[in-house]
Short mmCIF file of C-alpha atoms in Angstrom, two decimals:
data_model
loop_
_atom_site.label_atom_id
_atom_site.label_comp_id
_atom_site.label_asym_id
_atom_site.label_seq_id
_atom_site.Cartn_x
_atom_site.Cartn_y
_atom_site.Cartn_z
CA MET A 17 -1.90 218.53 106.11
CA ASN A 18 -3.02 219.91 102.74
CA ARG A 19 -1.06 223.14 103.35
CA ARG A 20 2.03 221.10 104.15
CA PHE A 21 1.67 218.85 101.12
CA PHE A 22 1.02 221.64 98.63
CA THR A 23 3.87 223.78 99.97
CA PHE A 24 6.23 220.81 99.70
CA LEU A 25 5.00 220.06 96.17
CA GLU A 26 4.80 223.59 94.77
CA LYS A 27 7.53 225.49 96.65
CA LYS A 28 9.94 222.53 96.84
CA ARG A 29 10.55 223.03 100.55
CA PRO A 30 9.05 222.08 103.90
CA TYR A 31 6.07 223.98 105.31
CA VAL A 32 7.76 226.24 107.90
CA ILE A 33 6.19 227.16 111.24
CA LEU A 34 8.02 229.63 113.50
CA LYS A 35 7.36 229.38 117.23
CA TRP A 36 8.62 231.55 120.05
CA ALA A 37 7.66 232.79 123.51
CA GLN A 38 8.26 236.40 124.48
CA THR A 39 7.87 238.39 127.66
CA GLN A 40 5.41 241.24 128.08
CA ASP A 41 8.24 243.66 127.33
CA GLY A 42 9.33 241.81 124.19
CA PHE A 43 12.30 239.62 125.13
CA LEU A 44 13.02 235.98 124.33
CA ASP A 45 15.67 235.47 126.97
CA VAL A 46 17.93 237.24 129.43
CA ASP A 47 21.45 238.14 128.34
CA ARG A 48 23.78 235.16 128.73
CA ALA A 49 27.50 235.27 129.44
CA PRO A 50 30.02 232.44 129.00
CA GLY A 51 29.85 230.18 132.03
CA ASP A 52 26.24 231.05 132.90
CA PRO A 53 24.10 228.04 133.89
CA VAL A 54 22.65 226.05 130.98
CA GLY A 55 18.87 225.84 130.92
CA THR A 56 15.68 227.54 129.80
CA ASN A 57 14.36 230.73 131.35
CA TRP A 58 10.69 229.79 131.06
CA ILE A 59 8.17 232.40 129.92
CA THR A 60 5.14 230.12 129.50
CA ASP A 61 3.55 227.53 131.79
CA ASP A 62 3.00 223.74 131.77
CA VAL A 63 -0.19 223.95 129.71
CA CYS A 64 1.55 225.91 126.95
CA ARG A 65 4.53 223.56 127.02
CA THR A 66 2.24 220.58 126.56
CA LEU A 67 0.64 222.31 123.58
CA VAL A 68 4.10 222.81 122.04
CA HIS A 69 4.77 219.07 122.37
CA LYS A 70 1.49 218.44 120.55
CA TRP A 71 2.73 220.74 117.78
CA ARG A 72 6.01 218.83 117.64
CA ALA A 73 4.06 215.60 117.10
CA GLU A 74 2.33 217.17 114.09
CA GLU A 75 5.47 218.12 112.16
CA ALA A 76 8.17 216.08 110.41
CA GLY A 77 11.14 218.14 111.62
CA ILE A 78 12.07 220.46 114.47
CA MET A 79 14.87 223.01 114.33
CA ALA A 80 16.83 225.22 116.72
CA GLY A 81 19.95 227.33 116.20
CA THR A 82 23.40 226.85 117.66
CA ASN A 83 23.06 229.50 120.38
CA THR A 84 19.77 228.00 121.59
CA ILE A 85 21.28 224.50 121.72
CA ILE A 86 24.27 225.75 123.72
CA ALA A 87 22.27 227.98 126.10
CA ASP A 88 19.23 225.77 126.74
CA ASP A 89 20.46 222.25 125.86
CA PRO A 90 16.95 221.22 124.68
CA TYR A 91 15.96 217.64 123.89
CA LEU A 92 13.71 218.75 120.98
CA ASN A 93 11.59 215.64 121.39
CA LEU A 94 8.14 214.47 122.51
CA ARG A 95 7.76 213.94 126.24
CA ARG A 96 4.35 215.47 126.97
CA TRP A 97 2.56 214.03 123.92
CA SER A 98 2.50 210.75 122.01
CA GLY A 99 3.46 210.37 118.38
CA ALA A 100 6.43 209.94 116.09
CA GLN A 101 9.54 211.83 117.10
CA PRO A 102 10.37 214.65 114.64
CA VAL A 103 13.76 214.79 112.97
CA ARG A 104 15.93 217.15 115.02
CA ILE A 105 17.83 219.73 112.97
CA THR A 106 20.40 222.37 113.86
CA ILE A 107 23.14 224.44 112.24
CA ASP A 108 26.62 224.25 113.77
CA ARG A 109 28.94 225.81 111.18
CA ASN A 110 31.81 226.32 113.67
CA ASN A 111 31.33 223.06 115.60
CA ARG A 112 30.50 224.80 118.89
CA ILE A 113 27.86 222.38 120.16
CA PRO A 114 29.36 220.22 122.94
CA ALA A 115 29.49 216.47 122.38
CA ASN A 116 27.31 215.83 125.45
CA ALA A 117 24.43 218.04 124.21
CA HIS A 118 21.04 216.33 124.34
CA ILE A 119 20.51 216.85 120.61
CA LEU A 120 23.50 214.56 119.99
CA ASP A 121 22.34 211.77 122.30
CA GLY A 122 21.38 209.44 119.42
CA SER A 123 17.84 208.90 120.70
CA GLN A 124 16.17 210.05 117.47
CA ASP A 125 17.01 210.98 113.90
CA THR A 126 19.09 214.16 113.91
CA ILE A 127 20.68 216.29 111.19
CA VAL A 128 23.49 218.71 112.04
CA PHE A 129 24.51 221.12 109.28
CA SER A 130 28.15 221.35 110.20
CA GLY A 131 31.43 222.93 109.23
CA SER A 132 33.15 219.56 109.54
CA ALA A 133 33.15 216.66 107.11
CA SER A 134 29.90 214.80 106.46
CA SER A 135 29.51 211.72 108.66
CA SER A 136 26.95 209.49 110.33
CA VAL A 137 27.09 208.11 113.86
CA GLY A 138 24.04 206.09 114.84
CA ARG A 139 20.97 208.24 114.22
CA THR A 140 22.94 211.48 114.01
CA ARG A 141 24.04 212.68 110.59
CA ARG A 142 26.40 215.58 109.98
CA VAL A 143 25.99 217.33 106.64
CA SER A 144 29.01 219.41 105.64
CA VAL A 145 28.11 222.96 104.55
CA ASP A 146 30.30 225.86 103.51
CA PRO A 147 29.88 229.49 104.66
CA SER A 148 27.85 230.36 101.54
CA TYR A 149 25.06 227.93 102.48
CA GLY A 150 21.82 229.81 103.09
CA LEU A 151 18.36 228.87 104.31
CA GLU A 152 17.22 227.94 100.82
CA ASP A 153 20.04 225.39 100.61
CA LEU A 154 19.20 223.96 104.03
CA LEU A 155 15.51 223.68 103.15
CA GLU A 156 16.43 221.99 99.88
CA GLU A 157 18.42 219.40 101.83
CA MET A 158 15.41 218.86 104.13
CA ARG A 159 13.19 218.43 101.08
CA ASP A 160 15.57 215.78 99.77
CA GLN A 161 15.21 214.03 103.13
CA LYS A 162 11.39 214.09 102.68
CA ILE A 163 10.90 216.43 105.65
CA ILE A 164 7.54 217.85 104.62
CA SER A 165 7.12 220.31 107.50
CA LEU A 166 9.39 222.09 109.98
CA LEU A 167 8.76 223.63 113.41
CA VAL A 168 11.42 226.26 114.16
CA GLU A 169 11.81 226.81 117.90
CA GLY A 170 14.60 229.37 118.08
CA GLY A 171 16.54 231.33 118.62
CA ALA A 172 16.42 235.00 117.74
CA GLN A 173 18.97 234.91 114.91
CA LEU A 174 17.41 231.87 113.26
CA HIS A 175 13.90 233.33 113.45
CA ALA A 176 15.16 236.63 112.06
CA SER A 177 16.78 234.80 109.13
CA PHE A 178 13.53 233.03 108.26
CA LEU A 179 11.53 236.24 108.52
CA ARG A 180 13.98 238.25 106.40
CA SER A 181 14.10 235.57 103.71
CA GLY A 182 10.33 235.12 103.56
CA LEU A 183 10.85 231.37 103.86
CA TRP A 184 8.10 230.81 106.40
CA ASP A 185 4.39 230.05 106.35
CA GLU A 186 3.08 230.40 109.92
CA ALA A 187 4.22 231.98 113.18
CA ARG A 188 2.87 231.05 116.60
CA VAL A 189 3.80 233.53 119.30
CA PHE A 190 3.25 233.21 123.04
CA THR A 191 3.36 236.37 125.17
CA GLY A 192 3.85 235.57 128.85
CA ARG A 193 2.99 237.55 131.93
CA ILE A 194 6.56 238.17 133.07
CA SER A 195 9.12 240.82 132.09
CA PHE A 196 12.91 240.62 131.73
CA SER A 197 13.57 244.40 131.35
CA GLN A 198 16.55 243.60 129.13
CA GLY A 199 17.97 240.69 127.18
CA VAL A 200 17.50 239.10 123.74
CA ARG A 201 14.87 240.95 121.75
CA ALA A 202 12.02 238.95 120.23
CA PRO A 203 11.34 239.17 116.48
CA ARG A 204 8.70 241.64 115.35
CA LEU A 205 5.83 240.83 113.04
CA ASP A 206 4.24 244.03 111.75
CA GLN A 207 0.95 242.48 110.80
CA THR A 208 -2.35 241.57 112.39
CA PRO A 209 -2.59 238.03 113.78
CA ARG A 210 -5.00 235.69 112.05
CA GLU A 211 -6.18 234.41 115.43
CA VAL A 212 -5.64 235.21 119.10
CA ARG A 213 -6.23 232.83 121.99
CA TYR A 214 -5.55 232.93 125.72
CA ILE A 215 -4.16 229.91 127.55
CA SER A 216 -3.85 230.32 131.32
CA GLN A 217 -3.80 234.10 130.74
CA ILE A 218 -0.91 233.72 128.29
CA LYS A 219 -1.61 235.22 124.89
CA LEU A 220 -1.11 233.00 121.85
CA GLU A 221 -1.14 234.70 118.45
CA TYR A 222 -1.27 232.87 115.11
CA PHE A 223 0.18 234.61 112.05
CA THR A 224 0.40 233.60 108.41
CA LYS A 225 2.82 235.13 105.94
CA GLU A 226 -0.08 236.13 103.71
CA GLY A 227 -1.73 237.93 106.62
#
């Protein structure tokens, strides 16, 4: 909690934790084509998924990109752990997320950075952004909403943006036992993990930006 508080106070942004699961051969997902079934191609197991829900309970906000919302239709909520639901956050500049997506179900506070006009419907708030809006602007908006910490769960483009910008503090990376052979490449972190654990033979690496 101290790391979160001091980052929020000194850097004027949420404490950012990146999380992804990759296959043994370094992919996040298989290639998807329009019309392919919606849903997650799981890389980890039930124990790891429960741990992720614990992590969700520890952070103020949870974020996923447009492509992840469309492909996986995640709830981005707590189901395997108790605690306060994090604020769900996504970016939908071109208004591609379907109206029946789980993230728009009104069950918890949700912020959609959108290309349409700002509006509020129930617990879902659309914040109008123009094409020049970058991650710093989005994090500033989250700071204004008192979101002290953020768990970023995908996808590849969003993670790459955070890594390129340097606007991250931790990364937690699962490496499963399966291979996809081809698909969406996982981000690369060219540094030594601070800690390595094994959960049900699935590797979990913890990184910090400082190394």
